[in-house]
CSV table of C-alpha atoms and ligand atoms in Angstrom, one decimal:
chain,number,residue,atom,x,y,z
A,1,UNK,CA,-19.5,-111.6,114.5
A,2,UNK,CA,-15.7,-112.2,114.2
A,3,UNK,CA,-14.0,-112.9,117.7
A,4,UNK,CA,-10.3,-113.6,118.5
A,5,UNK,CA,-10.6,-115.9,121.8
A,6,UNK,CA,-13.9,-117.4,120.9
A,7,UNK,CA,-15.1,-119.9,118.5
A,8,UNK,CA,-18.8,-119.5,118.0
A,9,UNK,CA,-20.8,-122.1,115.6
A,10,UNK,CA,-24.8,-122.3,115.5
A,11,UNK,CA,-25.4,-125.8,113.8
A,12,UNK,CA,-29.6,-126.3,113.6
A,13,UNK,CA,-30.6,-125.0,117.3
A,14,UNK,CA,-27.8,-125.3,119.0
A,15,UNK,CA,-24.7,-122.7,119.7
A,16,UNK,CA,-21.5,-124.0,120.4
A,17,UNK,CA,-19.0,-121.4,122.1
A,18,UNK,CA,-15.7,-123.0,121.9
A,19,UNK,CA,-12.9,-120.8,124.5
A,20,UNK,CA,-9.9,-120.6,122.3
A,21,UNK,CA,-6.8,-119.6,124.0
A,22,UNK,CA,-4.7,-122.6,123.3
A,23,UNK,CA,-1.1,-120.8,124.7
A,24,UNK,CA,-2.6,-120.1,127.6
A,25,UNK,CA,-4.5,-122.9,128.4
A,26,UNK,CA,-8.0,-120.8,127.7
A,27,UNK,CA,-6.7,-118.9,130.3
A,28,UNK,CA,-9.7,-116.1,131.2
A,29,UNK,CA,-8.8,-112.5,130.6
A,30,UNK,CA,-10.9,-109.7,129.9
A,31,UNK,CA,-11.1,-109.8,126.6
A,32,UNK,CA,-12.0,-113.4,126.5
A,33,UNK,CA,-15.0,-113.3,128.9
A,34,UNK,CA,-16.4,-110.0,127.0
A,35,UNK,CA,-16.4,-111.7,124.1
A,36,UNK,CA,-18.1,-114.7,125.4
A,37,UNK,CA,-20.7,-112.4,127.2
A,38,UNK,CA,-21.3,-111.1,123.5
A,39,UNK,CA,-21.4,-114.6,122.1
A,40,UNK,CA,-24.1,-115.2,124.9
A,41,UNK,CA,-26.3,-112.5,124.6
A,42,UNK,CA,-26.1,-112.5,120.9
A,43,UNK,CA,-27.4,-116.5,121.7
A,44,UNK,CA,-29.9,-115.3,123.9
A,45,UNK,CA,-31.4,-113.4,121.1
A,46,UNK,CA,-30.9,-115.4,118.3
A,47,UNK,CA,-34.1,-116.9,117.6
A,48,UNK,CA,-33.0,-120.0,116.3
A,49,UNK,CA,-30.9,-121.0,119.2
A,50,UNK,CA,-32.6,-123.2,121.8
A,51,UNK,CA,-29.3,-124.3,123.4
A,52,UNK,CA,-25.7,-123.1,124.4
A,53,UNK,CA,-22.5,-125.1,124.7
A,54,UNK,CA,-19.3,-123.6,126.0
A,55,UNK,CA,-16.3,-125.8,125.9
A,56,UNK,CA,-12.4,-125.7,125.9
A,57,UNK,CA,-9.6,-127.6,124.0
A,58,UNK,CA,-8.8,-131.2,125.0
A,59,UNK,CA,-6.2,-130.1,127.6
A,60,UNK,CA,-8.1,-127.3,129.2
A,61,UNK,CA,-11.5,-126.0,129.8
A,62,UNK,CA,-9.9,-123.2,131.0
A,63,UNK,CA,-6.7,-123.3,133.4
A,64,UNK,CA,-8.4,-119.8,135.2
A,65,UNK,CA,-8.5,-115.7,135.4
A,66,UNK,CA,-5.7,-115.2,133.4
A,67,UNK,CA,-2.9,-114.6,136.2
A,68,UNK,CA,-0.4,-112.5,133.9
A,69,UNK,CA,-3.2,-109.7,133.3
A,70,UNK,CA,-3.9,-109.5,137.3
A,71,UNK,CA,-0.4,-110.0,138.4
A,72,UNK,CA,0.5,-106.0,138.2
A,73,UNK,CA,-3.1,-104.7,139.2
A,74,UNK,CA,-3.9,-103.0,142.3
A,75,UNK,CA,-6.6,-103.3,144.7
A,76,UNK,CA,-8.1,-100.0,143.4
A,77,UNK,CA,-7.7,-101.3,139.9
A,78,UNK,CA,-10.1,-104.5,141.1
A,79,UNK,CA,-12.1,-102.8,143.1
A,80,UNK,CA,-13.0,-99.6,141.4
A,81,UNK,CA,-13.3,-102.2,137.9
A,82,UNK,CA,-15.3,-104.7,139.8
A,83,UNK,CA,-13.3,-107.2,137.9
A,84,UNK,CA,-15.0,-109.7,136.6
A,85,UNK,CA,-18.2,-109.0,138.2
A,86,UNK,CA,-20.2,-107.3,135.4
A,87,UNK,CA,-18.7,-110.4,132.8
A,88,UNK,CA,-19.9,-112.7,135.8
A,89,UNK,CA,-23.5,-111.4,135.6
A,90,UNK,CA,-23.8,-111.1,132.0
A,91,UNK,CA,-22.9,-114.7,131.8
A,92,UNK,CA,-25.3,-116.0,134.6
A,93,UNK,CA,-28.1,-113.6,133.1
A,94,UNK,CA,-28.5,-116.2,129.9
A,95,UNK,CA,-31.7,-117.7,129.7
A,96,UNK,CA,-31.4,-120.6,127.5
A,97,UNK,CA,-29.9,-123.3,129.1
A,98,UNK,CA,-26.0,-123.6,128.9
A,99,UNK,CA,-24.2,-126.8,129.3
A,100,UNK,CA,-20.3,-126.9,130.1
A,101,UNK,CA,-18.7,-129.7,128.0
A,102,UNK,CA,-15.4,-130.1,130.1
A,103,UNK,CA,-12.1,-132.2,129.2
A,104,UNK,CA,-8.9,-131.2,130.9
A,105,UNK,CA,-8.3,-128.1,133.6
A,106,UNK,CA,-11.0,-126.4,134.6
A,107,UNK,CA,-9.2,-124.5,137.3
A,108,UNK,CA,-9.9,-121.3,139.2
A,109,UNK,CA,-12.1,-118.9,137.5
A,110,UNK,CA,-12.4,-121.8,134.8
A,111,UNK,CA,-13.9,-124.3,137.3
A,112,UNK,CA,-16.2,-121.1,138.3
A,113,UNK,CA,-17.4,-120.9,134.7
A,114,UNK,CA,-17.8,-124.4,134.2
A,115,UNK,CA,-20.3,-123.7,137.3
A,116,UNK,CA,-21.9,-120.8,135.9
A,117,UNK,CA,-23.7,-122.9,133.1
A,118,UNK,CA,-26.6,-124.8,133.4
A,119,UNK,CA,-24.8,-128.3,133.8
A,120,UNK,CA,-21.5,-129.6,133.6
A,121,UNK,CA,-21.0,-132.9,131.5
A,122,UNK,CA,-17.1,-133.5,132.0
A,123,UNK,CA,-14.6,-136.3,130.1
A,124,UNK,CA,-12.9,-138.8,132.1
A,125,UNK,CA,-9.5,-136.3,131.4
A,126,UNK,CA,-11.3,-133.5,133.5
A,127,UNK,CA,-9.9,-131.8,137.0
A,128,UNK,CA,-11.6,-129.0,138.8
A,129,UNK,CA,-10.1,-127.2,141.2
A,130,UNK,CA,-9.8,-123.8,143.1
A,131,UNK,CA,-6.0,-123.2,143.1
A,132,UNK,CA,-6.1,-119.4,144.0
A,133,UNK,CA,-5.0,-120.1,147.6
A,134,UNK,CA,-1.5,-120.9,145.7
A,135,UNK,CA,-1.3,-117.7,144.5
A,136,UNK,CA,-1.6,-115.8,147.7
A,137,UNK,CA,-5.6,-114.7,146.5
A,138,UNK,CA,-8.4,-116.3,146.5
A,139,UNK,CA,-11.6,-117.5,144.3
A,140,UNK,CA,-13.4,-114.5,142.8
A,141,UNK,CA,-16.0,-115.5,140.6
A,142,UNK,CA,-18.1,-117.9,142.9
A,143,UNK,CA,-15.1,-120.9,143.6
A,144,UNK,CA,-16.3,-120.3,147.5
A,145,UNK,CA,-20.2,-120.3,147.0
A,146,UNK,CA,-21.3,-122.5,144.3
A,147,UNK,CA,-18.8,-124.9,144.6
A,148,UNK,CA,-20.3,-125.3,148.5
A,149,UNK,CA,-23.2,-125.2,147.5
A,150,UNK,CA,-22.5,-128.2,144.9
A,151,UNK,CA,-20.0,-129.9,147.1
A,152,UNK,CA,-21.0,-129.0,150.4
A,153,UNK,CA,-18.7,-127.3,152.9
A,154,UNK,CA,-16.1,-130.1,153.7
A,155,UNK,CA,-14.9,-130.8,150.1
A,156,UNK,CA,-15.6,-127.0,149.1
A,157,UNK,CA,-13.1,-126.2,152.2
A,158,UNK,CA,-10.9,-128.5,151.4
A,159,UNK,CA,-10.2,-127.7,148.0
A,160,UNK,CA,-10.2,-123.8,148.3
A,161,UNK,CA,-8.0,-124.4,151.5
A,162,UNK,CA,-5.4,-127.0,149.7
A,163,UNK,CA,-5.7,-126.2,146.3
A,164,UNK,CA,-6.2,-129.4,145.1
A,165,UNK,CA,-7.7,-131.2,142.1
A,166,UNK,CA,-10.7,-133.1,142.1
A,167,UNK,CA,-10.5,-135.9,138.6
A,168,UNK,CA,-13.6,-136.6,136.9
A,169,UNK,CA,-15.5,-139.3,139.1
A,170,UNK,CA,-14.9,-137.5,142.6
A,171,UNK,CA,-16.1,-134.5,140.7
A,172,UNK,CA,-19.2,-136.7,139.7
A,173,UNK,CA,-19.7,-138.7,143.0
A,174,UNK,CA,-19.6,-135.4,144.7
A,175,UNK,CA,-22.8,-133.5,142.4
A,176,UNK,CA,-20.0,-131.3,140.7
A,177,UNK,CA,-20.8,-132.9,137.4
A,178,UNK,CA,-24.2,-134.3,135.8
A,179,UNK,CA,-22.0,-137.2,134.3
A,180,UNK,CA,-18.6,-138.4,133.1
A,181,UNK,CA,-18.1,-139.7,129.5
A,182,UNK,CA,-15.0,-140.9,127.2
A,183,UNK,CA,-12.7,-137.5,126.5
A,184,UNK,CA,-13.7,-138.9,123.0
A,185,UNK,CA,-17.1,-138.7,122.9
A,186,UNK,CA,-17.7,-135.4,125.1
A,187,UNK,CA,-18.6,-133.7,122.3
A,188,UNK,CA,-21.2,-135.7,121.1
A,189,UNK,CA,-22.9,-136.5,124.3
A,190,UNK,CA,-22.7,-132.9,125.1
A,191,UNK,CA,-24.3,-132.6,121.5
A,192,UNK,CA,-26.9,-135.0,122.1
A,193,UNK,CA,-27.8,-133.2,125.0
A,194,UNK,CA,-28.7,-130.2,123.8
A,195,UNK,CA,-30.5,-132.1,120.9
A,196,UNK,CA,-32.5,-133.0,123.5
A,197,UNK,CA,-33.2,-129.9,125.3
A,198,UNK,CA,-33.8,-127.6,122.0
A,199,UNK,CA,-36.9,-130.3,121.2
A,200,UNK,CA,-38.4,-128.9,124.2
A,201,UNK,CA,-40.8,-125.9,124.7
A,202,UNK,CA,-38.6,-123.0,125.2
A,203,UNK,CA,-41.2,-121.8,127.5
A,204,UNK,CA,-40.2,-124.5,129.3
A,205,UNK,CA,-37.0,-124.9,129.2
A,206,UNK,CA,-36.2,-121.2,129.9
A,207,UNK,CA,-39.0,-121.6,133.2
A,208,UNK,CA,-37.1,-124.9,134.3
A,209,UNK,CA,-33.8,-123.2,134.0
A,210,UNK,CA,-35.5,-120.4,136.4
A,211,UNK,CA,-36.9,-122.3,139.1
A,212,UNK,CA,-33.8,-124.6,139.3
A,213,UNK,CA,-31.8,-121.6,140.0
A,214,UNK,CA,-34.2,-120.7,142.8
A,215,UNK,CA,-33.1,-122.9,144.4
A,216,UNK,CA,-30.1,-121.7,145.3
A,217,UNK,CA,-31.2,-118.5,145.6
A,218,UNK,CA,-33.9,-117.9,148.4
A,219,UNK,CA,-35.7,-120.5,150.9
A,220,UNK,CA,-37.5,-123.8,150.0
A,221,UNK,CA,-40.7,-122.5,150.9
A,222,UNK,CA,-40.4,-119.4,148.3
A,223,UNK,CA,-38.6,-121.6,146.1
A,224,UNK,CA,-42.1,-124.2,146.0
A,225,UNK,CA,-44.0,-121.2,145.7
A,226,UNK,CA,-41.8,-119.6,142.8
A,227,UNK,CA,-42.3,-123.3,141.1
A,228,UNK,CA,-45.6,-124.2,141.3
A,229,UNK,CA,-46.2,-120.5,139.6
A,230,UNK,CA,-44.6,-121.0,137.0
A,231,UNK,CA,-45.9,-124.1,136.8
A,232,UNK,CA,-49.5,-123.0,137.0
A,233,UNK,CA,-48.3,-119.8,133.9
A,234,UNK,CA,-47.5,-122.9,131.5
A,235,UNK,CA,-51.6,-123.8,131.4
A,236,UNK,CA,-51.8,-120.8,129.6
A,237,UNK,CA,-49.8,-121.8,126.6
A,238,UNK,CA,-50.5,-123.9,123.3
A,239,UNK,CA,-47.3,-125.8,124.0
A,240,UNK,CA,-49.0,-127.4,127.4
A,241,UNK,CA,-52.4,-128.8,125.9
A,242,UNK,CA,-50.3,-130.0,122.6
A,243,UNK,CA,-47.6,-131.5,124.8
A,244,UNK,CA,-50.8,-133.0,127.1
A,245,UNK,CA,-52.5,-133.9,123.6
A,246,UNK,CA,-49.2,-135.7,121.8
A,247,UNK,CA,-49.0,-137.8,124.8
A,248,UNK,CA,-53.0,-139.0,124.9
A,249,UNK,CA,-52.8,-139.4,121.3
A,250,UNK,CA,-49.1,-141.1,121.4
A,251,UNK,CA,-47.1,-139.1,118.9
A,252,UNK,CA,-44.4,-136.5,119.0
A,253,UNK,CA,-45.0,-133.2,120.3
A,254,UNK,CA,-44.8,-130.4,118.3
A,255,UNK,CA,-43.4,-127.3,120.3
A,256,UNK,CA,-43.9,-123.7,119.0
A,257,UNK,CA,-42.9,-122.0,122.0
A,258,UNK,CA,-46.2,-120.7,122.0
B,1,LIG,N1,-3.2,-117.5,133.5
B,1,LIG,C1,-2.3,-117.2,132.5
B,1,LIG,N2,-1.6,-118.1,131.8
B,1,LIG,C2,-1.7,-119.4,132.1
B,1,LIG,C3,-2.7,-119.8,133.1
B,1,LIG,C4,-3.4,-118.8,133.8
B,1,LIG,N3,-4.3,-119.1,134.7
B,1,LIG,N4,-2.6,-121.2,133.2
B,1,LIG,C5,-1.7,-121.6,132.2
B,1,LIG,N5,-1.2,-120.5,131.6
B,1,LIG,C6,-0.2,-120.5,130.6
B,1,LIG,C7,1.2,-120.8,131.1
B,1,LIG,O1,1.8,-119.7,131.7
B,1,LIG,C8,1.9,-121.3,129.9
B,1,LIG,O2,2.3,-120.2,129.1
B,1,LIG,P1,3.8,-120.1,128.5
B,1,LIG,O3,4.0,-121.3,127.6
B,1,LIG,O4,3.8,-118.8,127.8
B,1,LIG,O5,4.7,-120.2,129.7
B,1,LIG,C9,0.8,-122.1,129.1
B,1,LIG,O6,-0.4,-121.6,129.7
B,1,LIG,C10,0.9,-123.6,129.4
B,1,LIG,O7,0.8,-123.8,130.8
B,1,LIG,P2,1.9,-124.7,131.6
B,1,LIG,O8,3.2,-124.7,130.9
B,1,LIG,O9,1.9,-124.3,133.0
B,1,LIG,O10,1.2,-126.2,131.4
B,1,LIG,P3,1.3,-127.4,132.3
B,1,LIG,O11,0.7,-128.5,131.6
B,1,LIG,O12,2.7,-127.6,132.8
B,1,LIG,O13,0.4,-127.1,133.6
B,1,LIG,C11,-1.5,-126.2,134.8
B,1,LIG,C12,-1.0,-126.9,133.5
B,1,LIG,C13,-1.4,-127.2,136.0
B,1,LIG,C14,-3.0,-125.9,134.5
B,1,LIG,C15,-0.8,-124.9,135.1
B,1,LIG,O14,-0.7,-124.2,133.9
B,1,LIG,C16,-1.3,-124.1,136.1
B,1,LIG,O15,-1.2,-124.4,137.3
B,1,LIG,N6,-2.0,-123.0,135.7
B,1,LIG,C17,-2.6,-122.0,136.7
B,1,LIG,C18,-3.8,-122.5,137.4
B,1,LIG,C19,-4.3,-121.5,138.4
B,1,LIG,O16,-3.7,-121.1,139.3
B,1,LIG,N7,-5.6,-121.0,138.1
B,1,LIG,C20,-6.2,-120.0,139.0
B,1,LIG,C21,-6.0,-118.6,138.4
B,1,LIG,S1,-6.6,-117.3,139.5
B,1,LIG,C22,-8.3,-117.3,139.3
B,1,LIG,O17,-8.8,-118.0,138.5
B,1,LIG,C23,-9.0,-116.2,140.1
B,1,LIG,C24,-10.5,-116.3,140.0
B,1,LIG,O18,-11.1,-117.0,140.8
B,1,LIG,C25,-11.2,-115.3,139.2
């Protein structure tokens, strides 16, 4: 499918969704995060794909919610459009595992994306940050829950309160980020990543990717419960006695997501 504010590319099992907004610092606007719910579902369903990148430009992830398509709105033009909210959910409703290859701004709504996906790996360039406050609003696409939740509540305050950047190793030290890398290599470390992942079972991966998000979702006890479930559901699949087998016998697995 042809978009204008997307770059999709599938290369073997992996789709790489590149946000491509360069004047306006992959700014988010609506047209944007439709097309990159498309791009997603489209992954979601492509069976081929075992893994999904999104990523910005060297200078921005994305700078956030594109401020000169809210400035003129009204609150009955937010409220009655639930802005945002349904492109929100069709992102987080992906179930192969995204990563968020960050380099440069990831502000605002494009810090909140970052968080959306499964990981964050982010260049030595990067800065998060919930600047909103600035503009007289406030995070509206989870800046003030997952980022506590990632942060905790000091740094999450502090940040939504001041409006302040967090570079690359705070954002690390602090469990915003799985890792930091060279800007130069982002790419290929994100890459090499998602090599990884797509060798997996996609039974797997998919049931990993569930039970992680439990965990932000309900209470530990549910959450063990929820695991060890799904856990128990993978004895009934091929790809459990041949992953089980390859290891006894000490060669490669061979997944069929079966
Ligand atoms: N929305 C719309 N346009 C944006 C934008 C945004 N969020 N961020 C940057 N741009 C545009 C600028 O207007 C500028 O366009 P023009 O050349 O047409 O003037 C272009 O991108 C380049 O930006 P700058 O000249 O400002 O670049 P800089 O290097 O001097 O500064 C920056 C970079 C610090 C990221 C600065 O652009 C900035 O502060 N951007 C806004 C960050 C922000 O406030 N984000 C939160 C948005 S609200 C939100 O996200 C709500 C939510 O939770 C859903």
């Amino acid at each position: 499918m042809a978009y204008e504010t997307i770059i999709v590319e599938v290369e073997d099992h992996v789709c790489t969704i590149k946000l491509n907004r360069p004047d306006a610092l992959n700014a988010l606007n609506s047209h944007l995060l439709g097309e990159l719910g498309d791009a997603l579902t489209d992954a979601d369903q492509n069976d081929k794909v075992r893994c999904i990148i999104i990523t910005g430009s060297t200078k921005a992830f994305a700078a956030g919610a594109d401020i000169k398509e809210m400035s003129e709105k009204s609150y009955v033009d937010m409220f009655l459009s639930d802005f945002f909210g349904r492109e929100g959910e069709t992102i987080c409703r992906t179930r192969k595992p995204i990563i968020a290859a960050v380099a440069g701004y990831a502000l605002g709504g494009g810090c909140e994306l970052a968080m959306m996906c499964d990981f964050i790996i982010a260049a030595d360039t990067a800065k998060f940050g919930q600047p909103e406050i600035n503009l007289g609003v406030m995070p509206g696409l989870g800046g003030t829950q997952r980022l506590t939740r990632f942060v905790g509540k000091s740094k999450a305050m502090e940040m939504n309160l001041t409006g302040r950047f967090m570079d690359a190793d705070e954002a690390e030290r602090s469990g915003l980020v799985s890792r930091v890398v060279p800007a130069k290599t982002l790419m290929e470390e994100a890459r090499a990543a998602a090599d990884k992942i797509a060798e997996k079972s996609m039974l797997t991966t998919i049931a990993v990717k569930e039970a992680v998000n439990r965990a932000y979702e309900t209470t530990l006890s549910e959450g063990l419960l929820y695991e060890r479930r799904l856990f128990h559901s993978l004895f009934a699949t091929d790809d459990q006695k041949e992953g089980m087998a390859a290891f006894t016998e000490k060669r490669s697995a061979q997944f069929r997501d079966r």
